[in-house]
Amino acid sequence: QVDIVAALQYNHPYNNLTMGGTQSSQSDPTTTVTVTGTGCSGGPRPIPKNFTLLHGCITMEEHEHKIAADVAIAKGLKGKDALSALGFEFRFVPCDLHMEGMNDSSPDEAEEDRHAKQPSTKLSRKASCASFLSLSDESYGSGQRYQCCHDCATRLFYICGSSAETTDESSPPSDASTMITLSNRKQFIADGPHYDLIANIAQETAQSIMCSEFNLEWVTVCSDRNLGPDVRAMVDADHPLLLEEGENKAALQELLLGGGATTEEKKDDSVIPTDESINKTKATLLIATGRGKVRAGIFSRQHLLTAGIEIGTAWHFIREARLRRGWGIAVIDPNARGEGVGFDTFKRSFSRLFVADDDASNNVSDESTKPMSRQQSVKSLSTSTQSSPIYILAHSAGGGQLVRHLREDSTLLPSIKAIAFTDSSHNVQWCKSQPTLMEFLQQKNCVYVRSNDVRSSQSCVKVSSRGKDIQCGDERCSCITQASGKLVNTDNFWEHRFGKIKTLWAGSPDHSLSNYAGRFAIFDHFDEHAKEEATGDCH
């Protein structure tokens, strides 16, 4: 017998797809997928035990050809276009309560809403992997396009084929639109390069949706190609750095035109009247994700794919900050150049977003009422950012990176009004030589929200070598029943590492759900200090 080897060359998804439209400066290496057979008369290779073939495949060869074909299809495409080309789509799935609200609307509106929002698959309340969260039934967001409740979510669907209904999510899928869940994910998204490909595209799509919904834009915070690809951050549309980018582009365009504009046009364009409506002390919420393959604003690739955008990303935090509190947003991307240099990327991003230029003056005098040039306006806004209140959500390694940066440069410490650490990796012992910072990290300005499995003698949740939570299955166990926002009785080990920081249960044993599960407690913490800031009753 002679083995048959078909070598399929395709570009690795990491090199083709980067979040926020950033492109790597490195050349695109290739990866070889080898499809082997048992011989001309031996038939296809046997399917390994407990292996799940992709939907529509019946042999290992078809499975591997499908993966290679998807990579080839996605090449050169981004975000929603790439997702659609692969047969996937994000759809808003209202809960039963809000579905009833749609049904109470006029017939024309109801039909339009059903066509736009109602999935063709019958939904199961157990479909979401966040179904075990210990949360109240409180609902936010009346009057907004997206209701902020625990069951509404923007879910990922496999949309190839005709529309039909599936009554059992664990049964083999038909050619209907199928919502991706934990139980069926491997039938549509295989482990390995295929998972990375679709997860990266889904992250890019989710970022695009958040930018569109909450009026965010990308801004470059580091463009030194000697260090790697450009690093960008998602910020609110009136962030000072965007104005600075606009000034740079305008100056470049003027230079290229070489005097094409008239003197009068240049004069009018060079002066920007001072606008008192610009809130120079607007608070900003900084969101820092953990290390790994997640990108700006994404807390969990798995939950993004199997539970929805609202659960797997910073959606609720951005929404609450932008729409309910009028805060600015800065979502940094520590993994833009790889997790190995995450701290350096974090440090450069933080410094660029919040530290004013050294040569920028902050004169508050009678001259502040005079018209300013573009460059003066940019510098004034950049300088005002330094004195603006900063609220920080630091998840996992993002918390460690934040503390390390503040240890090296504590200039902005007075501007930081509140920090919420979620399963943070920091250690107050790092700050022994800086008592001011060490004390700050244990004051009421900081809170630690811990998932129910983080080094707890009261929890029997174990973590496998692949990082998967293994629960005991006992519904009465504390790993399930600890409610979100409940105060934790910390032990000596905890206080040695994190100090006497106020520590709350997230309400979930899942590390990557600690932000979503604990979001109400986190914003209660922020609001408490925002109120103190407004009344002048600060520590």
Coordinates of C-alpha atoms in Angstrom, one line a residue:
Q1 CA 0.0 0.0 0.0
V2 CA 1.1 3.5 -0.8
D3 CA 0.2 6.4 1.4
I4 CA -1.4 9.4 -0.3
V5 CA -0.2 12.8 1.0
A6 CA -1.9 16.0 -0.1
A7 CA -0.1 19.0 1.2
L8 CA -2.4 22.1 1.4
Q9 CA -0.5 25.3 1.9
Y10 CA -2.4 28.1 3.5
N11 CA -1.6 31.3 5.4
H12 CA -1.8 31.1 9.2
P13 CA -4.8 33.2 10.5
Y14 CA -2.5 35.1 13.0
N15 CA -0.7 36.7 10.1
N16 CA -3.8 37.5 8.0
L17 CA -6.1 38.8 10.6
T18 CA -5.3 41.3 13.3
M19 CA -7.7 43.2 15.5
G20 CA -8.7 46.7 14.6
G21 CA -7.3 46.4 11.1
T22 CA -3.7 46.4 12.2
Q23 CA -1.3 44.6 9.9
S24 CA 1.8 42.8 10.9
S25 CA 5.1 44.1 9.4
Q26 CA 6.5 40.6 9.3
S27 CA 6.3 38.4 6.2
D28 CA 3.5 35.8 6.2
P29 CA 4.9 32.3 6.9
T30 CA 2.9 29.3 5.8
T31 CA 1.6 26.3 7.6
T32 CA 1.2 22.9 6.0
V33 CA -1.8 20.8 6.6
T34 CA -1.0 17.2 5.7
V35 CA -3.9 14.9 4.7
T36 CA -2.9 11.3 4.7
G37 CA -4.7 8.1 3.7
T38 CA -4.3 4.4 4.4
G39 CA -3.7 3.7 0.7
C40 CA -5.6 3.6 -2.6
S41 CA -7.5 0.5 -1.5
G42 CA -7.6 1.3 2.3
G43 CA -10.2 4.1 2.2
P44 CA -10.2 7.2 4.4
R45 CA -8.3 7.5 7.7
P46 CA -10.1 6.4 10.8
I47 CA -11.8 9.1 12.9
P48 CA -10.1 9.4 16.4
K49 CA -12.2 8.5 19.4
N50 CA -14.3 11.4 20.7
F51 CA -13.3 13.5 17.7
T52 CA -16.0 15.9 16.3
L53 CA -16.0 16.4 12.5
L54 CA -17.1 19.7 11.1
H55 CA -20.7 20.1 10.0
G56 CA -21.1 18.4 6.6
C57 CA -17.9 16.3 6.8
I58 CA -17.9 12.6 7.0
T59 CA -14.2 11.8 6.8
M60 CA -11.0 13.3 8.3
E61 CA -9.9 14.3 4.8
E62 CA -13.1 16.4 4.3
H63 CA -12.7 17.9 7.7
E64 CA -9.1 19.0 7.0
H65 CA -10.0 20.3 3.5
K66 CA -12.8 22.3 5.1
I67 CA -10.4 24.0 7.4
A68 CA -8.0 24.8 4.7
A69 CA -10.8 26.1 2.5
D70 CA -12.1 28.4 5.2
V71 CA -8.6 29.9 5.7
A72 CA -8.4 30.5 1.9
I73 CA -11.8 32.1 1.8
A74 CA -11.1 34.4 4.7
K75 CA -7.8 35.6 3.2
G76 CA -7.9 39.3 2.5
L77 CA -11.3 39.8 4.2
K78 CA -11.9 41.3 7.6
G79 CA -14.6 41.5 10.3
K80 CA -18.2 41.0 9.2
D81 CA -17.3 40.3 5.6
A82 CA -14.9 37.5 6.6
L83 CA -17.4 36.1 9.1
S84 CA -20.2 36.1 6.5
A85 CA -18.0 34.5 3.8
L86 CA -17.4 31.6 6.3
G87 CA -21.1 31.2 6.9
F88 CA -21.4 32.9 10.3
E89 CA -23.3 36.0 11.5
F90 CA -23.9 37.8 14.8
R91 CA -27.7 38.2 15.5
F92 CA -29.4 40.0 18.4
V93 CA -31.4 37.4 20.3
P94 CA -34.0 39.1 22.7
C95 CA -35.2 37.3 25.8
D96 CA -38.8 36.2 26.2
L97 CA -39.7 39.4 28.0
H98 CA -38.4 41.7 25.3
M99 CA -39.7 39.4 22.6
E100 CA -43.1 40.0 24.1
G101 CA -42.4 43.7 23.9
M102 CA -41.7 43.4 20.2
N103 CA -45.0 41.5 19.8
D104 CA -46.9 44.3 21.5
S105 CA -45.8 46.8 18.8
S106 CA -47.7 47.5 15.7
P107 CA -48.0 44.7 13.1
D108 CA -45.7 46.3 10.6
E109 CA -43.1 47.1 13.3
A110 CA -43.4 43.6 14.8
E111 CA -42.9 42.0 11.5
E112 CA -39.8 44.1 10.8
D113 CA -38.4 43.4 14.2
R114 CA -39.0 39.7 13.8
H115 CA -37.3 39.7 10.5
A116 CA -34.3 41.6 11.8
K117 CA -33.9 40.0 15.2
Q118 CA -35.7 36.7 15.7
P119 CA -33.5 33.7 14.9
S120 CA -34.8 30.8 13.0
T121 CA -33.5 28.4 15.7
K122 CA -35.6 27.7 18.7
L123 CA -33.6 29.0 21.6
S124 CA -32.9 27.2 24.9
R125 CA -32.3 28.9 28.2
K126 CA -29.5 26.5 28.8
A127 CA -27.8 27.6 25.5
S128 CA -25.7 30.3 27.2
C129 CA -22.7 29.1 29.1
A130 CA -23.3 32.0 31.5
S131 CA -26.5 30.4 32.7
F132 CA -25.0 29.5 36.1
L133 CA -24.3 33.1 37.1
S134 CA -25.5 34.2 40.5
L135 CA -27.2 37.4 39.5
S136 CA -30.4 39.3 40.4
D137 CA -33.2 39.8 37.9
E138 CA -32.6 43.6 37.7
S139 CA -32.7 45.0 34.2
Y140 CA -31.0 48.1 32.8
G141 CA -31.4 50.3 29.8
S142 CA -35.0 51.3 29.2
G143 CA -35.4 53.3 25.9
Q144 CA -32.2 52.1 24.4
R145 CA -31.8 50.1 21.3
Y146 CA -30.3 47.1 23.1
Q147 CA -32.0 46.2 26.4
C148 CA -29.3 45.4 29.0
C149 CA -30.8 42.3 30.7
H150 CA -29.2 39.0 31.5
D151 CA -30.9 37.0 28.7
C152 CA -30.7 39.3 25.7
A153 CA -27.5 38.8 23.8
T154 CA -26.0 39.2 20.4
R155 CA -25.2 35.6 19.5
L156 CA -23.1 33.9 16.8
F157 CA -25.0 31.9 14.3
Y158 CA -24.0 29.5 11.5
I159 CA -26.2 30.6 8.7
C160 CA -25.4 28.4 5.7
G161 CA -28.4 26.5 4.4
S162 CA -32.2 27.1 4.5
S163 CA -34.1 28.3 7.5
A164 CA -35.6 25.7 9.8
E165 CA -36.1 25.1 13.5
T166 CA -34.0 22.9 15.8
T167 CA -35.7 21.7 18.9
D168 CA -32.7 20.0 20.5
E169 CA -29.4 21.8 20.6
S170 CA -27.6 18.6 21.4
S171 CA -28.9 16.8 18.3
P172 CA -27.0 16.8 15.0
P173 CA -27.6 20.1 13.2
S174 CA -29.6 20.3 10.0
D175 CA -29.1 22.8 7.2
A176 CA -30.8 25.5 9.4
S177 CA -29.4 28.6 10.9
T178 CA -27.9 27.3 14.1
M179 CA -26.9 29.3 17.2
I180 CA -23.3 28.4 18.3
T181 CA -23.3 27.0 21.9
L182 CA -20.8 25.1 24.1
S183 CA -22.4 21.8 23.1
N184 CA -22.3 22.3 19.3
R185 CA -19.3 24.6 18.9
K186 CA -16.9 21.9 17.6
Q187 CA -19.4 20.9 14.9
F188 CA -18.9 24.4 13.3
I189 CA -15.6 25.7 14.7
A190 CA -12.9 23.0 15.1
D191 CA -10.1 23.2 17.7
G192 CA -6.8 24.6 16.6
P193 CA -6.1 26.9 13.7
H194 CA -9.8 26.9 12.6
Y195 CA -10.8 28.1 16.1
D196 CA -8.1 30.8 16.1
L197 CA -9.2 32.0 12.6
I198 CA -12.9 32.3 13.4
A199 CA -12.3 33.7 17.0
N200 CA -10.0 36.4 15.6
I201 CA -12.6 37.4 13.0
A202 CA -15.3 37.3 15.6
Q203 CA -13.2 39.6 17.8
E204 CA -12.8 42.0 15.0
T205 CA -16.5 42.0 14.2
A206 CA -17.4 42.6 17.9
Q207 CA -15.0 45.5 18.0
S208 CA -16.6 47.0 14.9
I209 CA -20.1 46.6 16.4
M210 CA -19.0 48.2 19.7
C211 CA -17.4 51.1 17.8
S212 CA -20.6 51.6 15.8
E213 CA -23.0 51.4 18.7
F214 CA -21.1 53.5 21.1
N215 CA -19.4 56.1 18.8
L216 CA -15.9 54.8 19.4
E217 CA -12.9 55.1 17.1
W218 CA -9.5 53.6 16.8
V219 CA -6.5 55.8 17.6
T220 CA -2.8 54.9 17.1
V221 CA -0.9 55.0 20.4
C222 CA 2.4 53.6 19.2
S223 CA 3.6 53.4 15.6
D224 CA 7.2 52.3 16.0
R225 CA 7.5 49.5 13.5
N226 CA 10.9 48.5 15.0
L227 CA 8.9 47.2 18.0
G228 CA 6.3 45.5 15.9
P229 CA 2.9 46.3 14.3
D230 CA 1.1 49.5 15.2
V231 CA -0.6 49.5 18.6
R232 CA -4.1 51.1 18.7
A233 CA -6.8 51.7 21.3
M234 CA -10.5 52.2 21.1
V235 CA -11.5 55.6 22.4
D236 CA -14.6 57.9 22.4
A237 CA -15.0 60.0 19.2
D238 CA -14.0 63.3 21.0
H239 CA -10.8 62.0 22.6
P240 CA -7.9 64.5 22.3
L241 CA -5.7 62.0 20.5
L242 CA -8.2 61.9 17.6
L243 CA -8.0 65.6 17.3
E244 CA -4.2 65.4 17.3
E245 CA -4.4 62.8 14.5
G246 CA -6.7 65.1 12.6
E247 CA -4.2 67.9 13.0
N248 CA -1.4 65.8 11.8
K249 CA -3.3 64.7 8.7
A250 CA -4.4 68.2 8.0
A251 CA -0.8 69.5 8.2
L252 CA 0.3 66.7 5.9
Q253 CA -2.4 67.4 3.4
E254 CA -1.5 71.1 3.4
L255 CA 2.1 70.3 2.9
L256 CA 1.3 68.0 -0.1
L257 CA -1.0 70.6 -1.6
G258 CA 1.8 73.1 -1.5
G259 CA -0.1 76.3 -1.3
G260 CA -3.2 75.2 -3.2
A261 CA -5.5 76.9 -0.7
T262 CA -5.9 80.6 -0.6
T263 CA -4.4 82.7 2.2
E264 CA -7.9 83.5 3.5
E265 CA -8.9 79.8 3.6
K266 CA -5.7 79.0 5.5
K267 CA -6.4 81.8 7.9
D268 CA -9.9 80.6 8.6
D269 CA -8.8 77.0 8.9
S270 CA -6.0 77.7 11.3
V271 CA -8.2 79.1 14.1
I272 CA -10.6 77.2 16.2
P273 CA -12.9 79.2 18.5
T274 CA -12.8 78.1 22.1
D275 CA -15.9 75.9 22.8
E276 CA -17.0 76.1 26.4
S277 CA -19.2 73.1 25.8
I278 CA -16.1 70.8 25.7
N279 CA -15.9 69.1 29.0
K280 CA -12.3 69.2 29.8
T281 CA -12.8 67.3 33.1
K282 CA -14.8 64.5 31.6
A283 CA -14.2 61.2 33.4
T284 CA -12.6 58.4 31.4
L285 CA -13.1 54.7 31.9
L286 CA -9.9 52.7 31.0
I287 CA -10.5 49.0 30.3
A288 CA -7.5 46.6 30.3
T289 CA -8.0 43.0 29.3
G290 CA -5.9 40.0 30.3
R291 CA -3.0 38.3 28.4
G292 CA -3.3 35.7 25.7
K293 CA -5.0 35.9 22.3
V294 CA -7.8 38.3 23.4
R295 CA -7.7 41.8 21.9
A296 CA -9.0 45.2 22.9
G297 CA -12.3 45.0 24.6
I298 CA -12.5 41.2 24.5
F299 CA -12.5 39.3 27.8
S300 CA -13.1 35.8 26.5
R301 CA -13.0 34.4 22.9
Q302 CA -14.9 31.3 24.0
H303 CA -17.8 33.2 25.5
L304 CA -17.8 35.6 22.6
L305 CA -18.4 32.6 20.3
T306 CA -20.7 30.6 22.5
A307 CA -22.5 33.1 24.8
G308 CA -22.6 36.4 22.9
I309 CA -20.9 39.8 22.5
E310 CA -22.5 41.2 25.6
I311 CA -21.0 38.4 27.8
G312 CA -17.6 37.9 26.2
T313 CA -16.6 41.5 25.8
A314 CA -16.6 44.9 27.6
W315 CA -20.0 45.8 26.0
H316 CA -21.8 46.5 29.2
F317 CA -19.0 48.5 30.7
I318 CA -18.7 50.7 27.6
R319 CA -22.5 51.0 27.4
E320 CA -22.9 52.1 31.0
A321 CA -20.0 54.5 30.8
R322 CA -21.0 56.1 27.5
L323 CA -24.8 56.2 27.6
R324 CA -25.7 56.4 31.3
R325 CA -22.7 58.4 32.7
G326 CA -21.4 60.4 29.8
W327 CA -17.8 59.2 30.4
G328 CA -15.0 58.9 27.9
I329 CA -13.6 55.5 27.0
A330 CA -10.1 54.1 26.5
V331 CA -9.8 50.4 25.7
I332 CA -6.2 49.4 25.3
D333 CA -4.8 46.4 23.5
P334 CA -1.9 44.9 25.5
N335 CA -1.6 41.8 23.3
A336 CA -1.3 43.8 20.0
R337 CA 2.4 42.8 19.7
G338 CA 2.1 39.5 21.5
E339 CA 1.5 38.6 25.1
G340 CA 5.3 38.3 25.7
V341 CA 5.6 42.1 25.5
G342 CA 2.3 42.9 27.0
F343 CA 3.6 45.1 29.8
D344 CA 5.6 47.2 27.4
T345 CA 2.6 47.6 25.2
F346 CA 0.4 48.5 28.2
K347 CA 2.9 51.0 29.4
R348 CA 3.2 52.8 26.1
S349 CA -0.6 52.8 25.6
F350 CA -1.3 54.1 29.1
S351 CA 1.3 56.9 28.8
R352 CA 0.1 58.0 25.4
L353 CA -3.6 58.1 26.3
F354 CA -3.3 59.9 29.6
V355 CA 0.0 61.7 30.1
A356 CA 0.2 65.2 28.7
D357 CA 3.0 66.4 26.5
D358 CA 5.9 67.8 28.5
D359 CA 6.0 71.0 26.5
A360 CA 2.2 71.6 26.6
S361 CA 1.3 74.6 28.8
N362 CA -1.8 74.6 30.9
N363 CA -2.3 78.3 31.4
V364 CA -5.7 79.0 32.8
S365 CA -5.8 82.8 32.4
D366 CA -7.6 85.5 30.5
E367 CA -5.9 84.2 27.3
S368 CA -8.0 80.9 27.6
T369 CA -10.9 82.8 26.2
K370 CA -9.1 83.7 23.1
P371 CA -9.2 81.7 19.9
M372 CA -6.6 79.0 19.7
S373 CA -4.7 77.4 16.8
R374 CA -5.2 73.7 16.1
Q375 CA -2.0 72.7 17.8
Q376 CA -2.7 74.9 20.8
S377 CA -6.2 73.3 21.1
V378 CA -4.7 69.8 20.9
K379 CA -2.2 70.5 23.6
S380 CA -4.7 72.2 25.8
L381 CA -7.0 69.2 25.6
S382 CA -4.2 66.7 26.1
T383 CA -3.1 68.6 29.2
S384 CA -6.6 68.7 30.6
T385 CA -6.7 64.9 30.2
Q386 CA -4.1 64.6 32.9
S387 CA -6.4 66.2 35.5
S388 CA -9.5 64.4 34.4
P389 CA -10.9 61.7 36.7
I390 CA -9.9 58.2 35.6
Y391 CA -11.7 55.0 36.5
I392 CA -10.0 51.7 35.7
L393 CA -11.3 48.2 35.0
A394 CA -8.2 45.9 35.1
H395 CA -8.7 42.2 34.4
S396 CA -6.3 39.4 35.2
A397 CA -2.8 40.3 33.8
G398 CA -4.1 43.8 33.0
G399 CA -4.2 44.4 36.8
G400 CA -0.6 43.3 37.2
Q401 CA 0.5 45.5 34.3
L402 CA -1.3 48.5 35.8
V403 CA 0.4 48.1 39.2
R404 CA 3.8 47.6 37.6
H405 CA 3.3 50.8 35.5
L406 CA 2.2 52.8 38.5
R407 CA 5.2 51.5 40.4
E408 CA 7.5 52.9 37.7
D409 CA 5.5 56.1 37.1
S410 CA 2.9 57.2 39.6
T411 CA 2.3 60.6 38.0
L412 CA -1.3 59.9 37.3
L413 CA -2.1 58.4 40.7
P414 CA -4.0 61.5 42.0
S415 CA -6.2 61.4 38.9
I416 CA -7.2 57.7 39.4
K417 CA -10.5 57.9 41.4
A418 CA -11.3 54.2 41.4
I419 CA -10.0 50.8 40.3
A420 CA -11.8 47.5 39.9
F421 CA -9.5 44.6 39.8
T422 CA -11.1 41.4 38.4
D423 CA -9.0 38.3 39.1
S424 CA -6.0 40.5 38.9
S425 CA -2.5 39.1 39.0
H426 CA -0.9 42.0 40.9
N427 CA 0.9 41.8 44.3
V428 CA 1.1 44.6 46.8
Q429 CA 4.4 43.3 47.9
W430 CA 5.8 44.7 44.6
C431 CA 5.2 48.2 46.1
K432 CA 7.1 47.8 49.4
S433 CA 9.5 50.6 48.5
Q434 CA 6.5 52.9 47.6
P435 CA 4.3 53.2 50.6
T436 CA 2.0 55.7 49.0
L437 CA 1.1 53.3 46.1
M438 CA 0.9 50.3 48.5
E439 CA -1.5 52.2 50.7
F440 CA -3.6 53.4 47.7
L441 CA -4.1 49.8 46.5
Q442 CA -5.7 48.9 49.8
Q443 CA -7.9 51.9 50.3
K444 CA -11.6 52.1 49.5
N445 CA -10.8 53.5 46.0
C446 CA -9.9 49.9 45.0
V447 CA -12.0 46.8 44.9
Y448 CA -11.0 43.2 44.0
V449 CA -13.7 41.1 42.3
R450 CA -12.7 37.5 42.4
S451 CA -14.2 34.6 40.6
N452 CA -15.4 31.8 42.8
D453 CA -12.5 29.5 42.0
V454 CA -9.5 31.8 42.6
R455 CA -7.5 30.1 45.4
S456 CA -10.4 29.5 47.7
S457 CA -10.5 26.9 50.4
Q458 CA -14.3 27.2 50.2
S459 CA -14.3 26.2 46.6
C460 CA -13.8 22.8 45.1
V461 CA -13.5 24.0 41.5
K462 CA -10.3 22.6 39.9
V463 CA -8.6 23.8 36.8
S464 CA -7.3 21.4 34.2
S465 CA -3.9 21.7 32.5
R466 CA -5.8 23.4 29.6
G467 CA -7.4 26.0 31.8
K468 CA -10.9 24.5 31.8
D469 CA -12.9 24.7 35.0
I470 CA -13.9 21.4 36.5
Q471 CA -16.8 21.8 38.9
C472 CA -17.9 19.3 41.5
G473 CA -21.5 19.2 40.2
D474 CA -22.9 19.9 43.6
E475 CA -25.4 22.7 43.2
R476 CA -25.2 23.5 47.0
C477 CA -21.4 24.0 46.8
S478 CA -20.0 27.5 47.4
C479 CA -18.4 27.4 44.0
I480 CA -21.9 27.8 42.5
T481 CA -23.8 29.6 45.3
Q482 CA -21.5 32.6 46.1
A483 CA -23.6 35.5 44.9
S484 CA -22.2 38.4 42.9
G485 CA -21.2 41.3 45.1
K486 CA -21.1 39.4 48.3
L487 CA -18.2 40.3 50.6
V488 CA -15.4 37.7 50.8
N489 CA -13.9 36.6 54.1
T490 CA -10.2 36.7 53.0
D491 CA -7.4 34.6 54.6
N492 CA -3.9 35.5 55.5
F493 CA -2.5 34.3 52.2
W494 CA -4.9 36.7 50.4
E495 CA -4.1 39.7 52.6
H496 CA -0.3 39.1 52.2
R497 CA -0.6 39.2 48.4
F498 CA -3.4 41.7 47.8
G499 CA -3.5 43.6 51.1
K500 CA -6.6 44.6 52.9
I501 CA -8.4 45.5 49.7
K502 CA -12.2 45.2 49.7
T503 CA -12.8 41.8 48.1
L504 CA -16.1 40.7 46.5
W505 CA -17.4 37.5 44.9
A506 CA -17.9 37.8 41.1
G507 CA -20.8 35.3 41.2
S508 CA -19.2 32.9 38.7
P509 CA -16.5 30.2 39.0
D510 CA -15.4 31.1 35.5
H511 CA -12.3 33.4 35.5
S512 CA -13.2 34.9 32.1
L513 CA -16.7 35.7 33.3
S514 CA -15.6 37.6 36.4
N515 CA -16.2 41.0 34.6
Y516 CA -19.7 40.2 33.2
A517 CA -20.8 38.4 36.4
G518 CA -19.5 41.2 38.7
R519 CA -20.5 44.2 36.5
F520 CA -23.2 45.5 38.9
A521 CA -20.8 45.5 41.9
I522 CA -18.1 47.1 39.7
F523 CA -20.3 50.0 38.6
D524 CA -21.6 50.4 42.2
H525 CA -18.0 50.9 43.2
F526 CA -17.3 53.4 40.4
D527 CA -20.6 55.3 41.1
E528 CA -19.7 55.6 44.8
H529 CA -16.5 57.4 44.0
A530 CA -18.0 59.4 41.1
K531 CA -20.5 60.8 43.6
E532 CA -17.7 61.7 46.0
E533 CA -15.9 63.4 43.1
A534 CA -19.0 65.4 42.2
T535 CA -19.6 66.5 45.8
G536 CA -15.9 67.1 46.6
D537 CA -16.0 64.5 49.3
C538 CA -12.8 62.7 48.2
H539 CA -10.2 61.0 50.5

